[in-house]
Amino acid sequence: MCGIVGFTGNRNAMTAVIQGLSGLEYRGYDSAGIAWVADARLAVKKTAGRVDDLAKILPVAHPSLAIGHTRWATHGAPDETNAHPHLSPDGKIAIVHNGIVDNYLALKQTLGEAFLSDTDSEVVAHLIAREYRGDLLAAVEKVLPLLDGTYALAVIAADQPDLLIAARKGSPLVVGIADDATLVASDVVPILPYTKEVVYLDDGQVVVCRGKSARFRAAGREIEVATTTIDWSVEAAQKGGYPHFMLKEIFEQPAALRNLVHHRVKIENNAPAFNLEGIELPTDYFRGVGRIVLIAQGTAYHAAMIGRNLIERTALIPSYAEYAADFHYRDPLLDPSVLVIALTQSGETMDTLQGVRKARDAGCKVVAVVNTVGSTIAREADGVFYMHCGPEIGVASTKAFTAMVASLYILSLRMAQMRRTLDPAEIMRRTLDLAQVGPRLEAVLSTANYIRQIAGRYAEAKNFLFLGRGTGWPLAMEGALKLKEVSYIHAEGYDAAEMKHGPIALIDENMPCLFIALLGRRYGKVRSNIQEVRARRGRVIAIASHNDDQIHEVVDDVIYVRAESGVMNSLVCAVPLQLLAYYIAAAKNCDVDKPRGLAKSVTVE
Ligand code: F6R
């Protein structure tokens, strides 16, 4: 959580940092600040508001060196004093920090100085100042080993007008090397307007940036690093005419999933050829897998629950979905025959990262399904399956969810091929069905206005239940999560079978219930559950199959979707759930892209 940016070079560093921070607000947005060097002094501006508020209070200035921060509060209230950058007592060193210094209280005690803020971060500026004798790199390298916990740090000094030092341990940090400048940032978005050539810092690495030159170091020595070229465009990280990133990203799903399928599957000699680039595990390995554990948090966990069903049914491997945090702390029984699949959009979620480390320590292979190229989990896993669905900036995850489900389907079909658990003709049939994902999702999106009207009728609700069976259950959980996080309406998602074991007591005329009620093996049971809700005067919205000509008789509102197969059902049902949450939140004037108290990348436990 928190976003940091630093810039040194031949352009206006203030503009670069402010624009960069705007692109990082998904990481936290309860306060923001910037420091720059002017006339051998550090100038600092901070606000308890957002980056836009910060931009309004800045003087006109053209510094060539600046650092900035957008905060998600952990230690200390989200006010101006606790906002970064933090300064040393003499005002000559400024730092911005993403992460948590676990031993900050002990460090503060050893210094015995007064501190202005309640943060864990301020101590870093004090420590560097204590060591600083004109060589900023030496001072930083002396302090880093003292810090327990995690950090992405950027440091500047009043008497070094073009020097920026940054370091990483446990929090992401990317370095962009342009023709006339160097940038450091928590992700690539602030860097894209300047260059597509980046270096993902590893834990323990330090970068020394001076204008356009960047030197990399580890363990006190210079090192060579690999550069990566980013294929995201600047436009991909902008709203492109949509009022919110969330809506834009919902509408990007047909293209994102089309690209994913196109990249990962080709039809050759009348059979599908799957491209698992990034996962260099031999066929024999997949034949020997005894158990699969899918680990993730939040929305990604709901995708994991769907993936569990897909893999079991397709590749016939016992599979389980687990919250990564619980997996990490529960001490699950693991051995090398267990394949762990970690799902994460950001690739930085701390709970998931801990789960990955636990699995690797136990000798399991770990495959990560990730969106953000070069992220920590992508680099620590044994294999990575990139979804390449473009930057997801809206805090509520949408396109990454459907891309994860499609990715797991592709993986499961390939495993089925290798393990010969499905007839080749059936694999072909399912692949061709998946290739229809673009038009199928477009068809649902074409009903967006209709879904907006339905949303208008439920915007005043105080509570909501989402219910479904089979894969309808994780979808129900996802629908509830989307609604609560963007509209602040209390919502729960249940397996519809579970309703009679307790939640049914909640139902009265004020309780809207959304059912995933597609035709199929569980349809009759779901219809009965709908009747039970109606008998208690609950209001019912159903997501139903396009050819269900009876459901409208027993529900208040119905959203029809078209799909013929299991996985497509999940994909086409996800979209109305996302749209419903979005339009209800928009009707309530909620800050859809930046819901209160949240941050997109959850890098704390
Ligand atoms: C909900 C949401 C979160 C994330 C979760 C995991 O809309 O975005 O629940 O899904 O924090 O994030 P990643 O996928 O980055 O690991």
CSV table of N, CA, C and O in Angstrom, one decimal, residues 74-75 95 97-108 119-124 127 146-151 153:
chain,number,residue,atom,x,y,z
A,74,THR,N,-1.1,3.3,7.9
A,74,THR,CA,-0.9,2.2,8.8
A,74,THR,C,-0.6,2.7,10.2
A,74,THR,O,-1.3,2.4,11.1
A,75,HIS,N,0.5,3.5,10.3
A,75,HIS,CA,0.9,4.0,11.6
A,75,HIS,C,0.6,5.5,11.7
A,75,HIS,O,1.3,6.3,11.0
A,95,ILE,N,12.6,11.7,2.9
A,95,ILE,CA,12.4,10.3,2.4
A,95,ILE,C,10.9,10.1,2.2
A,95,ILE,O,10.0,10.8,2.8
A,97,HIS,N,8.4,6.5,1.9
A,97,HIS,CA,8.5,5.1,2.2
A,97,HIS,C,7.2,4.4,2.0
A,97,HIS,O,6.1,4.9,2.4
A,98,ASN,N,7.2,3.3,1.4
A,98,ASN,CA,6.1,2.3,1.3
A,98,ASN,C,6.5,1.0,2.0
A,98,ASN,O,7.5,0.4,1.6
A,99,GLY,N,5.8,0.6,3.0
A,99,GLY,CA,6.1,-0.6,3.7
A,99,GLY,C,5.9,-0.3,5.2
A,99,GLY,O,5.3,0.7,5.6
A,100,ILE,N,6.5,-1.2,6.0
A,100,ILE,CA,6.4,-0.9,7.5
A,100,ILE,C,7.7,-1.3,8.1
A,100,ILE,O,8.3,-2.3,7.9
A,101,VAL,N,8.2,-0.3,8.9
A,101,VAL,CA,9.5,-0.5,9.6
A,101,VAL,C,9.0,-1.1,11.0
A,101,VAL,O,8.5,-0.4,11.9
A,102,ASP,N,9.1,-2.4,11.1
A,102,ASP,CA,8.6,-3.1,12.3
A,102,ASP,C,9.3,-2.6,13.6
A,102,ASP,O,8.7,-2.6,14.6
A,103,ASN,N,10.6,-2.4,13.5
A,103,ASN,CA,11.3,-2.0,14.8
A,103,ASN,C,11.5,-0.5,14.9
A,103,ASN,O,12.4,-0.1,15.6
A,104,TYR,N,10.5,0.3,14.4
A,104,TYR,CA,10.7,1.7,14.5
A,104,TYR,C,10.7,2.3,15.9
A,104,TYR,O,11.4,3.2,16.2
A,105,LEU,N,10.0,1.6,16.8
A,105,LEU,CA,9.9,2.2,18.2
A,105,LEU,C,11.3,2.0,18.8
A,105,LEU,O,11.8,2.9,19.5
A,106,ALA,N,11.9,0.8,18.6
A,106,ALA,CA,13.2,0.6,19.2
A,106,ALA,C,14.2,1.5,18.6
A,106,ALA,O,15.1,2.1,19.3
A,107,LEU,N,14.1,1.8,17.3
A,107,LEU,CA,15.1,2.7,16.6
A,107,LEU,C,14.9,4.1,17.1
A,107,LEU,O,15.9,4.8,17.3
A,108,LYS,N,13.7,4.5,17.3
A,108,LYS,CA,13.4,5.9,17.8
A,108,LYS,C,14.1,6.0,19.2
A,108,LYS,O,14.7,7.1,19.5
A,119,THR,N,4.4,8.2,12.6
A,119,THR,CA,4.6,7.1,11.6
A,119,THR,C,5.9,6.3,12.0
A,119,THR,O,6.7,6.7,12.8
A,120,ASP,N,5.9,5.1,11.4
A,120,ASP,CA,7.1,4.3,11.5
A,120,ASP,C,8.2,4.8,10.6
A,120,ASP,O,9.4,4.6,10.7
A,121,SER,N,7.8,5.6,9.5
A,121,SER,CA,8.8,6.0,8.5
A,121,SER,C,9.7,7.1,8.8
A,121,SER,O,10.9,7.2,8.4
A,122,GLU,N,9.3,8.0,9.7
A,122,GLU,CA,10.1,9.2,10.0
A,122,GLU,C,11.5,8.9,10.5
A,122,GLU,O,12.4,9.5,10.2
A,123,VAL,N,11.5,7.8,11.2
A,123,VAL,CA,12.8,7.4,11.8
A,123,VAL,C,13.9,7.1,10.8
A,123,VAL,O,15.1,7.3,11.0
A,124,VAL,N,13.4,6.8,9.6
A,124,VAL,CA,14.4,6.5,8.5
A,124,VAL,C,15.2,7.8,8.1
A,124,VAL,O,16.4,7.8,8.0
A,127,LEU,N,17.6,8.6,10.9
A,127,LEU,CA,18.8,7.7,10.9
A,127,LEU,C,19.8,8.0,9.8
A,127,LEU,O,21.0,8.1,10.0
A,146,LEU,N,19.6,-1.7,9.3
A,146,LEU,CA,19.0,-1.5,10.7
A,146,LEU,C,17.5,-1.7,10.6
A,146,LEU,O,16.9,-1.8,11.6
A,147,LEU,N,16.9,-1.6,9.4
A,147,LEU,CA,15.5,-1.6,9.3
A,147,LEU,C,14.9,-3.0,9.2
A,147,LEU,O,15.2,-3.7,8.2
A,148,ASP,N,14.1,-3.4,10.2
A,148,ASP,CA,13.4,-4.7,10.1
A,148,ASP,C,12.0,-4.3,9.4
A,148,ASP,O,11.5,-3.3,9.7
A,149,GLY,N,11.5,-5.3,8.6
A,149,GLY,CA,10.2,-5.0,8.0
A,149,GLY,C,10.4,-4.8,6.5
A,149,GLY,O,11.3,-5.5,5.9
A,150,THR,N,9.6,-4.0,5.9
A,150,THR,CA,9.6,-3.9,4.5
A,150,THR,C,9.7,-2.4,4.0
A,150,THR,O,9.3,-1.5,4.8
A,151,TYR,N,10.3,-2.2,2.9
A,151,TYR,CA,10.4,-0.8,2.4
A,151,TYR,C,10.6,-0.8,0.9
A,151,TYR,O,11.3,-1.6,0.3
A,153,LEU,N,11.9,2.7,-0.7
A,153,LEU,CA,12.3,4.0,-0.1
A,153,LEU,C,12.9,4.9,-1.2
A,153,LEU,O,13.6,4.4,-2.1
